[in-house]
Coordinates of C-alpha atoms in Angstrom, one line a residue:
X1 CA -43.4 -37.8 -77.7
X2 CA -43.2 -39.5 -74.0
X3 CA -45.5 -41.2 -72.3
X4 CA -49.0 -39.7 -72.2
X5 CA -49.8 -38.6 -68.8
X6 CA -53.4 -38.9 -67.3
X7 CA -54.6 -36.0 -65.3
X8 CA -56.9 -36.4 -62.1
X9 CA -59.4 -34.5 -61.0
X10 CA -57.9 -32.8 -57.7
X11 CA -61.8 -33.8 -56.0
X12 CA -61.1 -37.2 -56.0
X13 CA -58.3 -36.9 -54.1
X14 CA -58.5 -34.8 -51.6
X15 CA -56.7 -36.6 -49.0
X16 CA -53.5 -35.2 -50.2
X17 CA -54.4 -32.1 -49.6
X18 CA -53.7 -30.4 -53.1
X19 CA -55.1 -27.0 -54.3
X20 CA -58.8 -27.2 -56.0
X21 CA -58.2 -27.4 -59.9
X22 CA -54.9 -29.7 -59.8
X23 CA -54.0 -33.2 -61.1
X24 CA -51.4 -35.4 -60.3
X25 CA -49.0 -37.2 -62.9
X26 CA -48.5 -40.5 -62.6
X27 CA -44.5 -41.4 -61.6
X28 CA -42.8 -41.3 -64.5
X29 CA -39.2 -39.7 -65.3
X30 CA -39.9 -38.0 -68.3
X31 CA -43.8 -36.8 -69.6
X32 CA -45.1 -34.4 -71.9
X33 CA -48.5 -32.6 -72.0
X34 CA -50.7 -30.9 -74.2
X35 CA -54.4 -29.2 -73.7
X36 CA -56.1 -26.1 -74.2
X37 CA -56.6 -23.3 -71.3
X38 CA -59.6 -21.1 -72.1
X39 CA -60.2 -17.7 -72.1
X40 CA -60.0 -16.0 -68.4
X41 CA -59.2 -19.1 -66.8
X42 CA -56.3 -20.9 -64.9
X43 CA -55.4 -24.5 -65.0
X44 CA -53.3 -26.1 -61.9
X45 CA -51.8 -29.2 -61.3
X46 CA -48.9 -30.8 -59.1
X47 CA -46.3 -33.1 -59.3
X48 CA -44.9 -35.2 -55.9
X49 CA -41.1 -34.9 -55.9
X50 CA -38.4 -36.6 -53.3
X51 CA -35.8 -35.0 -51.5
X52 CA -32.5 -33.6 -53.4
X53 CA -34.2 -34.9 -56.6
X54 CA -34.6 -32.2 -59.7
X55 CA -37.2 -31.3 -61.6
X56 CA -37.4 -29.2 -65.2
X57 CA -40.7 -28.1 -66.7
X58 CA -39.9 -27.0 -70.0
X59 CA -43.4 -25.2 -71.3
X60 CA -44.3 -23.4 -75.0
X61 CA -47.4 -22.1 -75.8
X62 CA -48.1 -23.2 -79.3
X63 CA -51.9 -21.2 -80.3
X64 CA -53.5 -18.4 -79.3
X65 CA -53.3 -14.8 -79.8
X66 CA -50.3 -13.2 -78.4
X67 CA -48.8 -16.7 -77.8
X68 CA -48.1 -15.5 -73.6
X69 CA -49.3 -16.9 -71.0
X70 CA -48.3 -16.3 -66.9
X71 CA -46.5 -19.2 -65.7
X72 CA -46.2 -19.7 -61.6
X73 CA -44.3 -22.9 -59.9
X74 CA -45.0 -23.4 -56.0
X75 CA -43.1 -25.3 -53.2
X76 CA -44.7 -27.8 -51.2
X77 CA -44.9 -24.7 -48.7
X78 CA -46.8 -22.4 -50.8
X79 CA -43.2 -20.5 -51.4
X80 CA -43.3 -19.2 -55.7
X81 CA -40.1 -20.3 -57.0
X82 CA -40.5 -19.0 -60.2
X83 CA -43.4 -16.7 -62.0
X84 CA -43.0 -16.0 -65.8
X85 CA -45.7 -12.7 -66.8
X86 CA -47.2 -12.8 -70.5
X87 CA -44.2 -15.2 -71.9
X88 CA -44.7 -17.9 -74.7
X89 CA -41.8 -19.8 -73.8
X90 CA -40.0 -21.3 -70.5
X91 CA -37.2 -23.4 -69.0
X92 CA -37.0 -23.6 -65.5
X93 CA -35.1 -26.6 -63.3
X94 CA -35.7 -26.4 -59.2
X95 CA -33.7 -28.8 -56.8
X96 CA -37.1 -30.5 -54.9
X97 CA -37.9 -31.4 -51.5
X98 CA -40.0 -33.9 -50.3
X99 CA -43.9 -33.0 -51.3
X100 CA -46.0 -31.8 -53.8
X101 CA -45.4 -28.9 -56.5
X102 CA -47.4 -27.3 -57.9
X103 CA -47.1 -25.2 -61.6
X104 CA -50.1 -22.6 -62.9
X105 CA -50.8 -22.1 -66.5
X106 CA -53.1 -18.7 -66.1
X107 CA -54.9 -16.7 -68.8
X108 CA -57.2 -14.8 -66.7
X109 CA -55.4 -11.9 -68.2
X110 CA -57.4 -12.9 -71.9
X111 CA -61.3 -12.6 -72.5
X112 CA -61.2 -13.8 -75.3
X113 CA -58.5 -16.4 -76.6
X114 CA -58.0 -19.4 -75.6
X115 CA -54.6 -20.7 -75.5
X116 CA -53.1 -24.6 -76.7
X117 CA -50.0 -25.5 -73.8
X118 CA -47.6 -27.9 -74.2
X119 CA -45.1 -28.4 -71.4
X120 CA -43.1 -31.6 -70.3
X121 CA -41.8 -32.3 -67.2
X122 CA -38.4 -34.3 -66.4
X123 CA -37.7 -35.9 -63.1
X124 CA -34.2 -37.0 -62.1
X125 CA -32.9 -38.3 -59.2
X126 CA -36.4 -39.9 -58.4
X127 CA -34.6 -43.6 -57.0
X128 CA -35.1 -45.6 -60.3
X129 CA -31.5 -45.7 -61.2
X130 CA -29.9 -46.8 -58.0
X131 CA -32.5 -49.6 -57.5
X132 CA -30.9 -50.6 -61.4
X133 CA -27.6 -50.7 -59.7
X134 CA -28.6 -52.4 -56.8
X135 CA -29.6 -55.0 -58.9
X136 CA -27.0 -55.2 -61.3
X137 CA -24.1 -55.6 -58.2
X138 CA -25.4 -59.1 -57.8
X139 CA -24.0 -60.6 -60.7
X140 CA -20.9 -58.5 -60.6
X141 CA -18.9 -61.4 -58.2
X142 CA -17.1 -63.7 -60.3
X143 CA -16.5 -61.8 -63.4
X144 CA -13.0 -60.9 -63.0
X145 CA -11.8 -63.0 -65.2
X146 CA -13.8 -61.1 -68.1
X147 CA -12.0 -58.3 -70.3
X148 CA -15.1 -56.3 -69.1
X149 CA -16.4 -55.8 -66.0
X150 CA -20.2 -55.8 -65.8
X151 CA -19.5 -52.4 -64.0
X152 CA -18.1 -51.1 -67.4
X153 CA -21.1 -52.7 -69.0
X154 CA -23.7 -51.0 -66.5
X155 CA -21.1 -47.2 -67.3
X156 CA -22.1 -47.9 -70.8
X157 CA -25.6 -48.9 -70.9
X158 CA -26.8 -45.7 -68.6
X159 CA -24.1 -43.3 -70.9
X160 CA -26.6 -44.7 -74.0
X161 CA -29.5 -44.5 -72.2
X162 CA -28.8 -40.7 -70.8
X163 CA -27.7 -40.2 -74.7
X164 CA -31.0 -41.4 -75.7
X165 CA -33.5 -39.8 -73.6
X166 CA -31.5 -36.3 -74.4
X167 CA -32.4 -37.3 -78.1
X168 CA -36.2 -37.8 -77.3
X169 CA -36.3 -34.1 -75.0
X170 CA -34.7 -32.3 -77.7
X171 CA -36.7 -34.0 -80.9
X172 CA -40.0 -33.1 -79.0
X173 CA -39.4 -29.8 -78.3
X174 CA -38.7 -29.3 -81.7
X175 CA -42.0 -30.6 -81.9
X176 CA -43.2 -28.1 -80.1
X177 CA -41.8 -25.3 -82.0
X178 CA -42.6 -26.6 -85.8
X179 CA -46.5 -27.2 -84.1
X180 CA -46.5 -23.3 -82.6
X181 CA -44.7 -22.2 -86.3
X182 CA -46.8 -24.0 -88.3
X183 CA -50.3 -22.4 -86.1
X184 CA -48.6 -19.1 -86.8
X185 CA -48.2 -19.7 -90.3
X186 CA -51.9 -20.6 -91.2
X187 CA -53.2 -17.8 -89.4
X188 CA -50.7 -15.4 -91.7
X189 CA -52.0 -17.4 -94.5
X190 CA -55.9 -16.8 -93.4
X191 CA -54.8 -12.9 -93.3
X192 CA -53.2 -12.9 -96.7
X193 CA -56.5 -14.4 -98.4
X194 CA -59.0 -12.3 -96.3
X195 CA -56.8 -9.0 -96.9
X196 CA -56.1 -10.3 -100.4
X197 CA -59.8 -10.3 -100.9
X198 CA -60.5 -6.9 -99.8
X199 CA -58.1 -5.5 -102.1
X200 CA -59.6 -7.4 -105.0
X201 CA -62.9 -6.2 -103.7
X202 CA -61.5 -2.3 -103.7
X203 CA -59.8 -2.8 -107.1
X204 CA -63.4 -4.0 -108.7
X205 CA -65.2 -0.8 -107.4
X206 CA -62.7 1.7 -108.2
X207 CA -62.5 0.3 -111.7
X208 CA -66.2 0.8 -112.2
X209 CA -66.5 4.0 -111.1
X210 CA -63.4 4.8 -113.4
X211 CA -65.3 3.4 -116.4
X212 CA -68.7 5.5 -115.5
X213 CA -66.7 8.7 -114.9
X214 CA -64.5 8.2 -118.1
X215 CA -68.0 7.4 -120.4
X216 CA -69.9 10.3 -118.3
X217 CA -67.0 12.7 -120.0
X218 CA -67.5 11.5 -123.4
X219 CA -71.7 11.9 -123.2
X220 CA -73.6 14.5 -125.3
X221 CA -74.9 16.9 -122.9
X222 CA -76.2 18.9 -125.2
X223 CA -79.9 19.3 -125.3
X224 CA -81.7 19.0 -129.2
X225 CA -83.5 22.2 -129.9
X226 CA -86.9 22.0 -130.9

């Protein structure tokens, strides 16, 4: 799993003029997210973004009856960009402007189940990566005489590093899925036992009443003279 991200209570920051109910991740490039979102209620939160950066929010809903949720992403203008109804699942990547967006997780829709979300979010294009290459160019002078180029070191390094953090997305959404497969999988278990019982229950009565009706054919109804 990523980094663990922290979520803040929308009151305590009020300057930045977010919607009541949200919290803000701290910066990071790649974070991942689990809680639970009770019945009849809806859970906010934002994310600040830079100009002609991207964000994807990848989101599964892993417990819950009917496994569906409603799913809404806003601009920093109040604009939905996207707005998933009932779904268990979702991928969705948005080329951001400067501000703050915001993502809904709602289950208004449900009285009565809650629902377990996990979603992760991954930023590019945040800044971190040029500032790397900034800093590398300074020890680039002089290296001519080398059969690499720091350059080609630098190429390498990120193609690894892109390589790697691929690996990490991909190994925890599958995660995700064996989590939401295994939760589906006790609760078929839990209905195999309770409907198992019942039968076993049915089975018992029905073979008593079999015996008493098969000895009640045999009795002596006959009454003695006297």
């Amino acid at each position: 799993m990523g980094p663990r991200v922290l979520l803040v209570p929308l009151g305590c920051l009020a300057l930045l003029l977010p919607p009541p109910g949200a919290a803000e991740f701290s910066p990071s490039l790649d974070s991942d997210f689990t809680f639970t979102l009770p019945a009849g209620r809806k859970e906010c939160f934002y994310q600040p973004m830079r100009k002609e950066a991207s964000l994807e929010l990848e989101y599964q809903v892993l417990d819950g009856a009917g496994l569906d949720v409603d799913f809404h992403l806003l601009s920093p203008k109040g604009e939905t960009l996207v707005f998933d109804e009932r779904k268990s699942d979702g991928v969705h990547t948005v080329e951001t402007e400067d501000g703050d967006y915001m993502f809904c997780f709602d289950n208004t829709f449900s009285t009565i189940s809650e629902k377990v979300i996990f979603f992760e979010l991954i930023l590019d294009n945040m800044g971190e990566d040029g500032q790397d290459e900034e800093d590398w160019k300074k020890y680039v002078t002089g290296t001519d005489l080398l059969d690499m180029k720091l350059e080609d070191i630098l190429e390498s390094i990120n193609s690894v590093k892109a390589r790697l953090s691929k690996s990490v997305q991909i190994q925890t959404l599958l995660r995700a899925f064996e989590a939401r497969d295994r939760n589906i999988q006790e609760s078929n278990f839990d209905r195999v036992n309770f409907w198992s019982m019942v039968n076993l229950g049915v089975m018992v009565v029905v073979s008593a009443v079999q015996v008493y009706m098969l000895k009640s054919l045999f009795e002596d109804k006959r009454k003695s003279r006297t």
